[in-house]
XYZ file of C-alpha atoms in Angstrom:
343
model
C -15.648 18.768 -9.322
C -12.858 21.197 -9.743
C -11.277 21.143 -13.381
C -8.094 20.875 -10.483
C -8.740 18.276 -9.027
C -7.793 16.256 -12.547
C -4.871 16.437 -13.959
C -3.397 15.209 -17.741
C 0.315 13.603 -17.147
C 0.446 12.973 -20.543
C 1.325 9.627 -22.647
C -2.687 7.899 -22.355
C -2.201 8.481 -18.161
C -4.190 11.314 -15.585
C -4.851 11.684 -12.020
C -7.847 12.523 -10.071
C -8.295 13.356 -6.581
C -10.464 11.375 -4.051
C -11.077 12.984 -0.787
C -10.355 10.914 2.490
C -13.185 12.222 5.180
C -11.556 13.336 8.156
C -7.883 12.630 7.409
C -4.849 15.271 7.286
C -3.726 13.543 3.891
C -6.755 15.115 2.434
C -7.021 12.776 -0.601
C -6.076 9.783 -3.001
C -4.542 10.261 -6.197
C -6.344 7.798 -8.427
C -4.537 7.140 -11.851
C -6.326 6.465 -14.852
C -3.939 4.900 -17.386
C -5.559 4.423 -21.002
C -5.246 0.660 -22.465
C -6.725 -0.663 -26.034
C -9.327 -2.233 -23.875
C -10.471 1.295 -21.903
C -9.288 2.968 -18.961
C -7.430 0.783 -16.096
C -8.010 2.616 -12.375
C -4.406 2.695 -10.219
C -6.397 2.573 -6.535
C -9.604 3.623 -6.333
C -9.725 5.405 -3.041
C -11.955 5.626 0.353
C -15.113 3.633 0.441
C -17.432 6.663 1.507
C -20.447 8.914 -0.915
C -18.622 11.785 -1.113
C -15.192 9.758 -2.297
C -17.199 7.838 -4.672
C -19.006 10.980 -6.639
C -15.367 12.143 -6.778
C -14.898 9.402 -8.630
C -17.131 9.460 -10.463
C -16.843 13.333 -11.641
C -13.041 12.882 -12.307
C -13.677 10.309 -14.773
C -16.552 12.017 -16.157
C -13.588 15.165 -16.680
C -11.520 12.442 -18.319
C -13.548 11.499 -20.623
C -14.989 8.013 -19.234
C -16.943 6.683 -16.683
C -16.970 4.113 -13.799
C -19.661 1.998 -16.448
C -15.998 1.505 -18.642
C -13.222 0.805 -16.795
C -11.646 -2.291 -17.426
C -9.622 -3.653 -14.903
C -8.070 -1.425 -11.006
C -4.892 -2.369 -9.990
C -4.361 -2.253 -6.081
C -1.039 -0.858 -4.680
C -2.189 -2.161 -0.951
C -4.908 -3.060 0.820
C -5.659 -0.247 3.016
C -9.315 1.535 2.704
C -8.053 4.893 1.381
C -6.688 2.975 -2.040
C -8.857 -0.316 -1.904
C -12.280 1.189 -0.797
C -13.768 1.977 -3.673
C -12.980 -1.259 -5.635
C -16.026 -3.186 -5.385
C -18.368 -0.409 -5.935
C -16.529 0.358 -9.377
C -16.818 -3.468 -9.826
C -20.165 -3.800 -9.980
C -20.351 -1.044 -11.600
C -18.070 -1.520 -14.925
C -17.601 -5.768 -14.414
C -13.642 -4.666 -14.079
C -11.350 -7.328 -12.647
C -9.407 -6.247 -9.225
C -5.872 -7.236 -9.253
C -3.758 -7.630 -5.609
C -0.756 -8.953 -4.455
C -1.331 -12.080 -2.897
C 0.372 -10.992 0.753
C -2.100 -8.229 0.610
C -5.513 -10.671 -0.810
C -5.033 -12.819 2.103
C -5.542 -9.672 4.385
C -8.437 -8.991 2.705
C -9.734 -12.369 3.095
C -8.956 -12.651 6.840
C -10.802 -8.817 7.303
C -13.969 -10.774 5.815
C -13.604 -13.628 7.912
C -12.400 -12.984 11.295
C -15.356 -12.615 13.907
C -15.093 -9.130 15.672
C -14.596 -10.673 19.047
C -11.519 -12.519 17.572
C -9.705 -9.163 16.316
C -10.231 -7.184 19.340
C -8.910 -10.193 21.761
C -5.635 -10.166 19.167
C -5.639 -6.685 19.672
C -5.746 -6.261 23.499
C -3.449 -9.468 24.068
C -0.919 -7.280 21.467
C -1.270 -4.101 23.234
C -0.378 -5.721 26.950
C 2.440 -6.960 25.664
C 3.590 -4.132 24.679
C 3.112 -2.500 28.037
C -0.125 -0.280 27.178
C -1.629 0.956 30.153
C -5.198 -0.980 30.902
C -7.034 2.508 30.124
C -6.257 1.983 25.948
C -6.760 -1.607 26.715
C -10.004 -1.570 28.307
C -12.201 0.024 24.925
C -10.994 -2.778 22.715
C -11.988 -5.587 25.986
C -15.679 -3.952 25.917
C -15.784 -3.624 22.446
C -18.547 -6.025 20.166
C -18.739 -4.584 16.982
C -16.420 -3.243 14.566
C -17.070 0.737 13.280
C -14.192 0.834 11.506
C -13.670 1.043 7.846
C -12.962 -0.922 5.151
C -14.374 -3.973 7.031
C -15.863 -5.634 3.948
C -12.957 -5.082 1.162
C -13.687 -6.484 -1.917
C -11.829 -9.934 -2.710
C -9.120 -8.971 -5.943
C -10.072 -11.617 -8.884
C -6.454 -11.487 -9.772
C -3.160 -11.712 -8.326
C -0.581 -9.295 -9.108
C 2.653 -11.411 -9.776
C 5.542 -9.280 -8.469
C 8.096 -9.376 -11.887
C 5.619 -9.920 -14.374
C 3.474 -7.341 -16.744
C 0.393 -6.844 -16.466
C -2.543 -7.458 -18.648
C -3.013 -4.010 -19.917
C -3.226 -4.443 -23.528
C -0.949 -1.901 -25.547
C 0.899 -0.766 -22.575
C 4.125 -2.203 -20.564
C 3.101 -2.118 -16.591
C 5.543 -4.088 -14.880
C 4.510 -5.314 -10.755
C 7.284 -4.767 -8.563
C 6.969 -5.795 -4.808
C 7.613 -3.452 -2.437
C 6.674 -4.677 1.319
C 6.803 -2.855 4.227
C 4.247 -0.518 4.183
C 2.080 -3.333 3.738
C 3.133 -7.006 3.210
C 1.563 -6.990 -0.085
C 2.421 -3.269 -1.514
C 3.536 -3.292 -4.853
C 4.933 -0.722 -7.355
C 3.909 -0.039 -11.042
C 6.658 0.266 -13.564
C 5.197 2.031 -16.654
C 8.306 1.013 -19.108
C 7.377 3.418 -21.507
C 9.485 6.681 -22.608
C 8.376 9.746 -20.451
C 5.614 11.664 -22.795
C 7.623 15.031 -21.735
C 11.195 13.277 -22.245
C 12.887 13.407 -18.695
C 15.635 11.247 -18.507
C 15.013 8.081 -16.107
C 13.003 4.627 -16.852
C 9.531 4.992 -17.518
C 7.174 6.309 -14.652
C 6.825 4.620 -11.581
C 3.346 4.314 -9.977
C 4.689 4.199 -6.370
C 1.355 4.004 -4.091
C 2.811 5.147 -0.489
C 5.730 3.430 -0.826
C 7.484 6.355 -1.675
C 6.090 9.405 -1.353
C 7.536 13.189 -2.169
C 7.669 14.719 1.691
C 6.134 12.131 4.140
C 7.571 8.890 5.463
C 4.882 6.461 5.590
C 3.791 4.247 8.831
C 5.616 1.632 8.834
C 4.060 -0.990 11.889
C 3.760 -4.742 12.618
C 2.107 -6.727 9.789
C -0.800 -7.903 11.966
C -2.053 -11.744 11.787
C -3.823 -13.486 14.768
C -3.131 -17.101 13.276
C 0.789 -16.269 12.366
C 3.397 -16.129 14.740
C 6.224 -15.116 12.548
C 8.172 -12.472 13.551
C 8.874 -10.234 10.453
C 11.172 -7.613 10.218
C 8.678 -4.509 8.352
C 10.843 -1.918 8.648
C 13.805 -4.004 6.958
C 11.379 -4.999 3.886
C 10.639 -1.659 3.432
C 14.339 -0.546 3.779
C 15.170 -3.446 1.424
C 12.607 -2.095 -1.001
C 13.091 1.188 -0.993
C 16.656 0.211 -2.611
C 15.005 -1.902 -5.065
C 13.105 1.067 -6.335
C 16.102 4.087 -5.788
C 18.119 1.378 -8.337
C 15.200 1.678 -10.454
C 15.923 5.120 -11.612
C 12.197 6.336 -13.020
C 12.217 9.208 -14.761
C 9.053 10.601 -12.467
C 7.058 8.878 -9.471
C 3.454 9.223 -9.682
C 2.648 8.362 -6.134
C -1.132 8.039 -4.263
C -0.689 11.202 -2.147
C 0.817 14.725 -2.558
C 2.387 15.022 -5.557
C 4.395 14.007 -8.539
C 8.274 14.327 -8.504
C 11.538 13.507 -10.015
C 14.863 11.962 -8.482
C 13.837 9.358 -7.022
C 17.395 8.256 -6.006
C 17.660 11.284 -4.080
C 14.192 10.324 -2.473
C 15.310 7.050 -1.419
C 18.216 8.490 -0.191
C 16.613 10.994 2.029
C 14.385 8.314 3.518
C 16.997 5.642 4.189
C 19.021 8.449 6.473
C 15.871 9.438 8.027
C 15.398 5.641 9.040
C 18.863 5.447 10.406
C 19.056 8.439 12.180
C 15.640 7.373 14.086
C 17.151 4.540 14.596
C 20.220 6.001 16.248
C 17.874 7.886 18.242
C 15.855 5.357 19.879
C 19.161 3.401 20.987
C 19.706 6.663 22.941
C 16.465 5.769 24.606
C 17.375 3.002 24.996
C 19.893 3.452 27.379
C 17.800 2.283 30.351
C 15.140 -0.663 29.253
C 11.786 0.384 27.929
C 8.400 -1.534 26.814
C 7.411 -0.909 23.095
C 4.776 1.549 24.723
C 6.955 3.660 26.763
C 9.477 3.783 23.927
C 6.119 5.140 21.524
C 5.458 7.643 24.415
C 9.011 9.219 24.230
C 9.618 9.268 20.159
C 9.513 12.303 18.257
C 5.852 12.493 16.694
C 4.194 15.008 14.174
C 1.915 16.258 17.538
C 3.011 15.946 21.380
C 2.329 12.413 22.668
C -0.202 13.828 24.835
C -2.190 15.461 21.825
C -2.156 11.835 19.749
C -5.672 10.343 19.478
C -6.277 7.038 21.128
C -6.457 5.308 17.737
C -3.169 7.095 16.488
C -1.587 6.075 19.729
C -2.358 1.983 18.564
C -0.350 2.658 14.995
C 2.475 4.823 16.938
C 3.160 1.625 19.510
C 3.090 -0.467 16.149
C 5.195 1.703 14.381
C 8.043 2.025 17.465
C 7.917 -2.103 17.281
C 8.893 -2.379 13.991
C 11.993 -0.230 14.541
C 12.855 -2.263 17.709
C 12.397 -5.513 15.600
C 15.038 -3.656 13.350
C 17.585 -3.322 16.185
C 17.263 -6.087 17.303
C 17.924 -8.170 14.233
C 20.861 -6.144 13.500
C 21.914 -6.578 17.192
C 21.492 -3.210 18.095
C 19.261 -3.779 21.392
C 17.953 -6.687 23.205
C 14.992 -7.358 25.133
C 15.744 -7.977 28.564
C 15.393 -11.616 29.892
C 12.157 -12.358 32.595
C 10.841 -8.898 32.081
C 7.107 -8.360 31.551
C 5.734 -6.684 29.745
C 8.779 -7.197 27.899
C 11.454 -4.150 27.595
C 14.307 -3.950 25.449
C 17.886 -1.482 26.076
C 20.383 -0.678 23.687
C 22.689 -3.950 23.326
């Protein structure tokens, strides 16, 4: 491994980089904070060979190995940041620490039958007014090839509010949903090794990241009909941390940065002004679907990959969800699939 692709932040806490195959993100930022009990993994990253020798090599550039760490902390759930977590497990005997939102995900992912997901899935999608060709795969469909189908189970909960147990150091859970229903923050409440002004460091996971929004969808749950609001917890949150005031934000992709006020900031007017933007679309009634087809996306809609197409649909219900609870649109009575226009 690269000596680059570790990286000393100073005060008992460095980064290493674990590659996700096939994904325009390119890696993981795994943190390795230093405790009186050995080292204490941030995420662990994707759940693939390659990833794990990654791993493996960073530490070894640290200083350590997998065979000592002493406890991973889990910012979410997803595969790119919880993949790796049983292997170093079994590895070191470390615990695995989740918020409970995000365990119960993980338990569901182990116990839900294949057949069961993809009927969810289809039943979702044709509500939302997908066409029957990006139904039809998931009707056909008998076994998962997905990742991340196995997660480990977390042996502890992380108890948004409360330190951690990292002995000699002050790491402080704060929930942040949205992203994920279970996505937490890391407040390291310790003075900033180089100084800057701010409160401690702030182990952000993709909650808030230096130059990319992240996807913010439906929180998915076959047995629970709630309807949640994602894109107003993450809104909500996103506050929560701007109030914060860290004096740097170590988050899981990209880079480190300062200001994250400003961040926040930047984020919260790029939700609004999408927002303002599908009302405009809005203005004659659309299915979730067709709204996803006529959004502004980082590729034309016709060059989005069918799996990308599923998270894009998710992501454009989540903002209608938003405008509707602020009474922004409406769906319109008897139609179906349903559509919704600007109210």
């Amino acid at each position: 491994m690269a000596a680059s692709a570790t990286f000393d932040h100073g005060g008992g806490v460095r980064s290493l980089r674990v590659p996700i195959p096939d994904n325009p993100l390119g890696f993981t930022l795994v943190y390795v904070v230093d405790t009186d009990r050995g080292p204490v993994l941030v995420d662990t990253g994707w759940d693939d060979p390659a990833s794990m020798d990654a791993l493996v090599d960073g530490l070894a550039a640290c200083g350590t190995a997998v065979s000592e760490v002493h406890g991973v902390v889990i910012t979410h759930h997803h595969p790119d940041h919880h993949g790796l977590s049983g292997k170093v497990r079994e590895r070191s005997g470390a615990w695995v620490a989740m918020h409970a939102a995000d365990a119960s995900i993980v338990r569901r992912t182990r116990e839900t039958r294949a057949e069961r997901w993809y009927t969810y899935m289809s039943a979702k999608l044709a509500a939302a007014g997908a066409p029957e060709e990006h139904i039809a795969p998931l009707r056909s469909a008998r076994r998962r090839t997905l990742p991340g189908l196995s997660p480990a189970l977390p042996d502890r909960e992380i108890v948004p509010g409360e330190l951690l147990e990292l002995p000699g150091r002050r790491l402080r859970a704060i929930w942040t949903p949205g992203h994920t229903p279970g996505h937490v923050c890391l407040h390291l409440e310790e003075e900033h090794p180089a100084g800057l002004p701010g409160r401690g460091r702030l182990f952000s996971g993709d909650h808030l990241l230096p130059e990319i929004s992240p996807h913010i969808g439906l929180y998915e749950d076959p047995d629970d009909t709630t309807v949640t609001d994602p894109l107003g917890d993450y809104l909500d949150s996103l506050e929560r941390v701007g109030r914060l005031a860290p004096a740097e934000v170590l988050p899981a992709h990209q880079h480190p940065f300062t200001d994250a006020p400003s961040r926040v900031e930047e984020l919260l007017a790029h939700h609004e002004t999408r927002l303002t933007g599908l009302l405009a679309l809005l203005a004659t009634p659309l299915t979730p679907w067709q709204l996803a087809e006529r959004m502004e996306w980082n590729r034309p809609w016709e060059q989005i990959p069918y799996g990308s197409r599923t998270i894009a649909v998710s992501e454009a219900e989540s903002h209608l969800r938003r405008l509707v609870k602020l009474g922004r649109a409406e769906a319109v009575p008897g139609s179906d699939p349903v559509t919704y226009v600007a109210a």
